[in-house]
Amino acid sequence: LVVLCYLSYRVEMRSHALKTDEMELGSITYGLFNPDQWKDRLTTIISDEVINYKIEGSNRATLKTQLEKVLQEVLNGLQHTIDRNDHGFKGTIRKAVVKAVVPMDAIRADIPHYADRILNELDRPQNREKLKGFILDQLDSLSAQTSGSIDMHLYNEIMNRHGFTDVKAGVKSLHAERQVQENKLSRLGWMMCSAVLLMVLLLIAGTPAKRWELSILVGTAILHLVTALSMLMLDIEARITKFSLTLLGKPITFTDQVLFYESRSILQVIWLLLKEHDLGLMLVAVLVFCFSVAFPFIKLVLSFIAAIRSKLPTNKVARFFVLKSAKWSMADVMVVAMFM
């Protein structure tokens, strides 16, 4: 049982380390809250749209409408400039010459025709490729100037330590290895239960329990209590299972974004509550310590002494712990519920 408890502790710590790394790699800090992730995904979508964009059908009608609006604004701006500067005799002469030379009404009437000519020029293969190249160059330049301030030190350390090159494959690998460790821990647990059951059956089947047999049985309980107190008792995990939106008809999706993860043993929970310096939480910490640590440990130590001496204690407090404190065995469960 000593060997099994030691192996269980080692396997539990290994499983905990794997889950900690898994949760860290899946942290929302490196995904949904990472500007570089958004930059890469948006750049890819916009680049695909630019590369595959064609001036035809509804696209051409939309572009033509927008282009006509721009040309109208240009002519309005030119007209405004002429009217604003045409003051006095010279201005009147200039205005008359401009009206005679520049037929503004005719130009306005031909704006749809000009828009079609511009679109035809843009739609020529060589011009379209030049335009796409210019847009993609500007997009690359903008992308290079955009960077996040995320600390990737721990992320990179985990990826390098495990030899991962892809984070999704890395998370799957950690999860699979953790399942192996948990299965191993389950087998060790069944082996411990079987060993304890065998001890009890030997006691029942044999002659009345001797002093050393009772001492070993109580010592086994102490061993299990120490092992349980040192192993992890509480996991708190919060995550966004899926976040999705659509941009330019293309989905942007983030899955399994870990918001928060904590894993604590019962002693770590007690220390965590005490560190808050809040009277209510400190009271809960005292209750957890009393019912989960002090009560069972005192009961077992006094029972061990009584087994060795083969004599029940005479002290009232000692007799209470040895004979009557069992009714408090579920108090620690209620206290943990209070903590939650």
Coordinates of C-alpha atoms in Angstrom, one line a residue:
L1 CA 0.0 0.0 0.0
V2 CA 2.9 2.4 0.7
V3 CA 4.2 1.7 -2.9
L4 CA 0.7 2.1 -4.4
C5 CA 0.2 5.4 -2.6
Y6 CA 3.5 6.7 -3.7
L7 CA 2.9 5.7 -7.3
S8 CA -0.6 7.3 -7.2
Y9 CA 0.9 10.5 -6.0
R10 CA 3.4 10.5 -8.8
V11 CA 0.8 9.7 -11.5
E12 CA -1.5 12.4 -10.1
M13 CA 1.2 15.1 -10.2
R14 CA 2.1 14.0 -13.8
S15 CA -1.5 14.2 -14.8
H16 CA -1.8 17.6 -13.2
A17 CA 1.3 18.9 -15.0
L18 CA -0.1 17.8 -18.3
K19 CA -3.5 19.4 -17.7
T20 CA -1.9 22.6 -16.6
D21 CA 0.1 22.7 -19.9
E22 CA -3.1 21.8 -21.8
M23 CA -5.1 24.6 -20.2
E24 CA -2.2 27.1 -20.8
L25 CA -2.0 26.3 -24.5
G26 CA -5.8 26.7 -24.8
S27 CA -5.8 30.0 -22.9
I28 CA -8.0 32.8 -24.3
T29 CA -4.9 35.0 -24.0
Y30 CA -3.3 33.3 -27.0
G31 CA -6.5 32.9 -29.0
L32 CA -9.5 35.2 -28.9
F33 CA -7.6 37.9 -27.0
N34 CA -4.5 37.7 -29.2
P35 CA -4.2 40.5 -31.8
D36 CA -1.8 38.5 -33.9
Q37 CA -4.5 35.7 -34.3
W38 CA -7.0 38.3 -35.6
K39 CA -4.4 39.9 -37.9
D40 CA -3.5 36.5 -39.5
R41 CA -7.2 35.5 -40.0
L42 CA -8.4 38.8 -41.3
T43 CA -5.4 39.2 -43.6
T44 CA -6.1 35.7 -45.1
I45 CA -9.8 36.5 -45.6
I46 CA -9.2 39.9 -47.2
S47 CA -6.3 38.5 -49.4
D48 CA -8.6 35.7 -50.7
E49 CA -11.3 38.3 -51.4
V50 CA -8.9 40.6 -53.3
I51 CA -7.4 37.7 -55.3
N52 CA -10.7 36.2 -56.3
Y53 CA -12.6 39.5 -56.9
K54 CA -13.9 40.1 -60.4
I55 CA -15.7 43.1 -61.8
E56 CA -18.8 41.5 -63.2
G57 CA -22.5 41.0 -62.5
S58 CA -23.7 42.6 -59.2
N59 CA -20.1 43.6 -58.4
R60 CA -19.9 45.8 -61.5
A61 CA -23.3 47.4 -60.8
T62 CA -22.3 48.2 -57.2
L63 CA -18.9 49.6 -58.2
K64 CA -20.4 51.7 -61.0
T65 CA -22.9 53.2 -58.5
Q66 CA -20.1 54.1 -56.1
L67 CA -17.9 55.4 -58.9
E68 CA -20.6 57.6 -60.3
K69 CA -21.1 59.1 -56.8
V70 CA -17.4 59.8 -56.5
L71 CA -17.3 61.5 -59.9
Q72 CA -20.4 63.6 -58.9
E73 CA -18.6 64.7 -55.8
V74 CA -15.5 65.6 -57.8
L75 CA -17.5 67.8 -60.2
N76 CA -19.4 69.4 -57.2
G77 CA -16.1 70.2 -55.6
L78 CA -14.8 71.8 -58.9
Q79 CA -18.0 73.8 -59.3
H80 CA -17.8 75.0 -55.7
T81 CA -14.1 76.1 -56.2
I82 CA -15.0 78.0 -59.4
D83 CA -18.0 79.8 -57.8
R84 CA -16.1 80.7 -54.6
N85 CA -13.2 82.3 -56.5
D86 CA -15.3 84.2 -59.2
H87 CA -15.6 87.6 -57.6
G88 CA -15.4 91.0 -59.3
F89 CA -14.9 91.7 -63.0
K90 CA -12.0 89.3 -63.5
G91 CA -14.0 86.5 -61.8
T92 CA -17.0 87.2 -64.0
I93 CA -14.8 86.9 -67.1
R94 CA -13.2 83.7 -65.8
K95 CA -16.5 82.2 -65.0
A96 CA -17.9 83.0 -68.5
V97 CA -14.8 81.5 -70.1
V98 CA -15.0 78.3 -68.0
K99 CA -18.7 77.9 -68.8
A100 CA -17.9 78.3 -72.5
V101 CA -14.9 75.9 -72.5
V102 CA -16.0 73.4 -69.9
P103 CA -19.6 72.1 -70.5
M104 CA -20.3 71.0 -66.9
D105 CA -23.9 69.9 -67.7
A106 CA -22.7 67.6 -70.5
I107 CA -20.0 66.2 -68.3
R108 CA -22.5 65.4 -65.6
A109 CA -24.8 63.7 -68.1
D110 CA -21.9 61.5 -69.3
I111 CA -20.8 60.4 -65.8
P112 CA -22.3 56.9 -66.3
H113 CA -20.3 56.6 -69.5
Y114 CA -17.1 57.7 -67.8
A115 CA -17.8 55.2 -65.0
D116 CA -18.1 52.4 -67.5
R117 CA -14.9 53.4 -69.2
I118 CA -13.0 53.4 -65.9
L119 CA -14.4 50.0 -65.0
N120 CA -13.4 48.6 -68.4
E121 CA -9.9 49.8 -67.9
L122 CA -9.8 48.3 -64.4
D123 CA -11.1 45.0 -65.7
R124 CA -8.3 44.6 -68.2
P125 CA -6.1 41.7 -67.0
Q126 CA -2.9 43.6 -66.7
N127 CA -4.5 46.5 -64.8
R128 CA -6.5 44.1 -62.6
E129 CA -3.3 42.3 -61.6
K130 CA -1.5 45.6 -60.9
L131 CA -4.4 46.8 -58.7
K132 CA -4.5 43.5 -56.8
G133 CA -0.8 43.6 -56.3
F134 CA -1.0 47.2 -54.9
I135 CA -3.8 46.3 -52.5
L136 CA -2.0 43.1 -51.3
D137 CA 1.2 45.1 -50.8
Q138 CA -0.6 47.7 -48.7
L139 CA -2.3 44.9 -46.7
D140 CA 1.1 43.2 -46.0
S141 CA 2.5 46.5 -44.9
L142 CA -0.4 47.2 -42.6
S143 CA -0.1 43.6 -41.2
A144 CA 3.6 44.1 -40.5
Q145 CA 2.9 47.2 -38.6
T146 CA 0.2 45.5 -36.4
S147 CA 1.5 43.5 -33.5
G148 CA 0.1 42.4 -30.1
S149 CA 1.7 42.9 -26.7
I150 CA 1.0 39.3 -25.5
D151 CA 3.6 37.7 -23.4
M152 CA 4.2 34.4 -25.2
H153 CA 7.1 33.2 -23.0
L154 CA 5.2 30.5 -21.2
Y155 CA 3.4 29.4 -24.3
N156 CA 6.6 29.0 -26.3
E157 CA 8.3 27.2 -23.3
I158 CA 5.5 24.6 -23.3
M159 CA 5.6 24.1 -27.1
N160 CA 9.4 23.7 -27.1
R161 CA 9.4 21.4 -24.0
H162 CA 7.0 19.0 -25.6
G163 CA 8.3 19.4 -29.2
F164 CA 5.0 20.7 -30.6
T165 CA 4.8 22.7 -33.8
D166 CA 1.0 23.0 -34.0
V167 CA -1.0 24.1 -31.0
K168 CA -4.2 22.2 -31.8
A169 CA -2.2 18.9 -32.3
G170 CA -0.3 19.7 -29.1
V171 CA -3.5 20.1 -27.0
K172 CA -4.9 16.9 -28.4
S173 CA -1.6 15.1 -27.6
L174 CA -1.6 16.4 -24.0
H175 CA -5.2 15.4 -23.5
A176 CA -4.5 11.9 -24.8
E177 CA -1.5 11.5 -22.6
R178 CA -3.5 12.8 -19.6
Q179 CA -6.2 10.2 -20.2
V180 CA -3.5 7.5 -20.1
Q181 CA -2.3 8.8 -16.7
E182 CA -5.9 9.0 -15.3
N183 CA -6.6 5.4 -16.4
K184 CA -3.4 4.4 -14.7
L185 CA -4.5 6.3 -11.5
S186 CA -7.8 4.5 -11.6
R187 CA -6.1 1.1 -11.8
L188 CA -3.9 2.0 -8.9
G189 CA -7.0 3.1 -6.9
W190 CA -8.7 -0.3 -7.5
M191 CA -5.5 -2.0 -6.5
M192 CA -5.4 -0.1 -3.2
C193 CA -9.1 -0.8 -2.6
S194 CA -8.5 -4.5 -3.2
A195 CA -5.5 -4.6 -0.8
V196 CA -7.5 -2.9 2.0
L197 CA -10.4 -5.3 1.3
L198 CA -8.0 -8.2 1.6
M199 CA -6.7 -6.9 4.9
V200 CA -10.3 -6.7 6.3
L201 CA -11.2 -10.1 5.0
L202 CA -8.1 -11.6 6.6
L203 CA -9.0 -10.0 9.9
I204 CA -12.6 -11.3 9.7
A205 CA -11.6 -14.8 8.7
G206 CA -8.9 -15.2 11.2
T207 CA -8.8 -15.3 15.0
P208 CA -9.7 -12.1 17.0
A209 CA -7.6 -9.2 15.8
K210 CA -4.2 -9.0 17.6
R211 CA -2.6 -5.7 18.7
W212 CA -0.2 -5.5 15.7
E213 CA -3.0 -6.3 13.2
L214 CA -5.1 -3.5 14.4
S215 CA -2.1 -1.2 14.5
I216 CA -1.3 -2.0 10.8
L217 CA -5.0 -1.4 9.8
V218 CA -5.1 2.0 11.5
G219 CA -1.6 2.8 10.1
T220 CA -3.0 2.1 6.7
A221 CA -5.8 4.6 7.2
I222 CA -3.3 7.2 8.3
L223 CA -1.3 6.5 5.1
H224 CA -4.4 7.0 3.0
L225 CA -5.3 10.2 4.8
V226 CA -1.8 11.7 4.2
T227 CA -1.9 10.6 0.5
A228 CA -5.4 12.1 0.0
L229 CA -4.4 15.4 1.7
S230 CA -1.3 15.8 -0.6
M231 CA -3.2 15.0 -3.8
L232 CA -5.5 17.4 -5.7
M233 CA -9.0 17.7 -4.6
L234 CA -10.6 20.6 -6.5
D235 CA -10.6 21.6 -10.2
I236 CA -12.2 24.9 -11.2
E237 CA -12.4 25.5 -15.0
A238 CA -14.2 28.0 -17.1
R239 CA -14.0 28.1 -20.9
I240 CA -15.8 29.4 -24.0
T241 CA -16.7 26.3 -26.1
K242 CA -17.1 28.2 -29.3
F243 CA -17.0 31.9 -30.5
S244 CA -17.8 32.5 -34.1
L245 CA -18.6 35.3 -36.5
T246 CA -18.8 35.8 -40.3
L247 CA -16.7 38.4 -42.2
L248 CA -17.1 38.8 -46.0
G249 CA -18.9 35.5 -46.1
K250 CA -16.0 33.7 -44.4
P251 CA -16.3 32.3 -40.8
I252 CA -13.9 33.3 -38.0
T253 CA -14.1 30.7 -35.2
F254 CA -12.3 30.2 -31.9
T255 CA -13.0 27.0 -30.0
D256 CA -12.2 25.8 -26.4
Q257 CA -10.9 29.2 -25.1
V258 CA -9.9 28.7 -21.5
L259 CA -10.9 31.6 -19.4
F260 CA -9.7 30.3 -16.0
Y261 CA -8.2 27.1 -14.5
E262 CA -7.2 26.3 -11.0
S263 CA -6.4 22.9 -9.3
R264 CA -5.9 22.7 -5.6
S265 CA -5.3 20.2 -2.8
I266 CA -7.2 20.5 0.4
L267 CA -4.2 22.1 2.1
Q268 CA -3.8 24.6 -0.8
V269 CA -7.5 25.5 -0.6
I270 CA -7.0 26.3 3.1
W271 CA -4.0 28.4 2.4
L272 CA -5.8 30.2 -0.4
L273 CA -8.7 31.1 1.9
L274 CA -6.4 32.4 4.6
K275 CA -4.4 34.6 2.2
E276 CA -7.6 36.5 1.3
H277 CA -7.6 38.1 4.8
D278 CA -11.4 38.1 4.8
L279 CA -13.1 37.1 8.1
G280 CA -15.7 34.9 6.4
L281 CA -13.3 33.1 4.2
M282 CA -10.9 32.7 7.1
L283 CA -13.7 31.1 9.1
V284 CA -14.3 28.6 6.3
A285 CA -10.6 27.9 6.2
V286 CA -10.6 27.0 9.9
L287 CA -13.6 24.8 9.4
V288 CA -12.1 23.0 6.4
F289 CA -8.8 22.5 8.4
C290 CA -10.6 21.2 11.5
F291 CA -13.0 18.7 9.7
S292 CA -10.8 17.7 6.8
V293 CA -7.4 17.6 8.4
A294 CA -7.3 17.9 12.2
F295 CA -10.3 15.8 13.2
P296 CA -9.5 12.7 11.1
F297 CA -5.7 12.9 11.8
I298 CA -6.2 13.2 15.6
K299 CA -8.8 10.4 15.5
L300 CA -6.4 8.1 13.6
V301 CA -3.3 8.9 15.7
L302 CA -5.2 8.3 19.0
S303 CA -6.7 5.1 17.5
F304 CA -3.2 3.9 16.5
I305 CA -1.9 4.6 20.1
A306 CA -5.0 2.7 21.5
A307 CA -4.3 -0.2 19.1
I308 CA -0.7 -0.4 20.1
R309 CA -1.5 -0.3 23.8
S310 CA -4.5 -2.6 23.3
K311 CA -6.5 -0.4 25.6
L312 CA -9.1 2.4 25.1
P313 CA -8.1 5.9 26.3
T314 CA -9.5 7.1 29.6
N315 CA -9.3 10.8 28.8
K316 CA -12.7 12.2 27.7
V317 CA -11.4 14.1 24.7
A318 CA -9.3 11.1 23.5
R319 CA -12.3 8.8 24.0
F320 CA -14.5 11.2 22.0
F321 CA -12.1 11.2 19.0
V322 CA -11.6 7.4 19.1
L323 CA -15.2 6.3 19.7
K324 CA -17.6 9.1 18.7
S325 CA -16.0 11.5 16.2
A326 CA -17.0 9.2 13.3
K327 CA -20.4 11.0 13.1
W328 CA -18.4 14.1 12.0
S329 CA -16.9 12.3 9.0
M330 CA -19.2 14.1 6.5
A331 CA -18.6 17.5 7.9
D332 CA -15.7 18.2 5.6
V333 CA -17.9 17.5 2.5
M334 CA -20.4 20.2 3.8
V335 CA -17.6 22.6 4.4
V336 CA -16.2 22.2 0.9
A337 CA -19.7 22.9 -0.3
M338 CA -19.6 26.1 1.7
F339 CA -16.3 27.0 0.1
M340 CA -17.7 26.4 -3.4

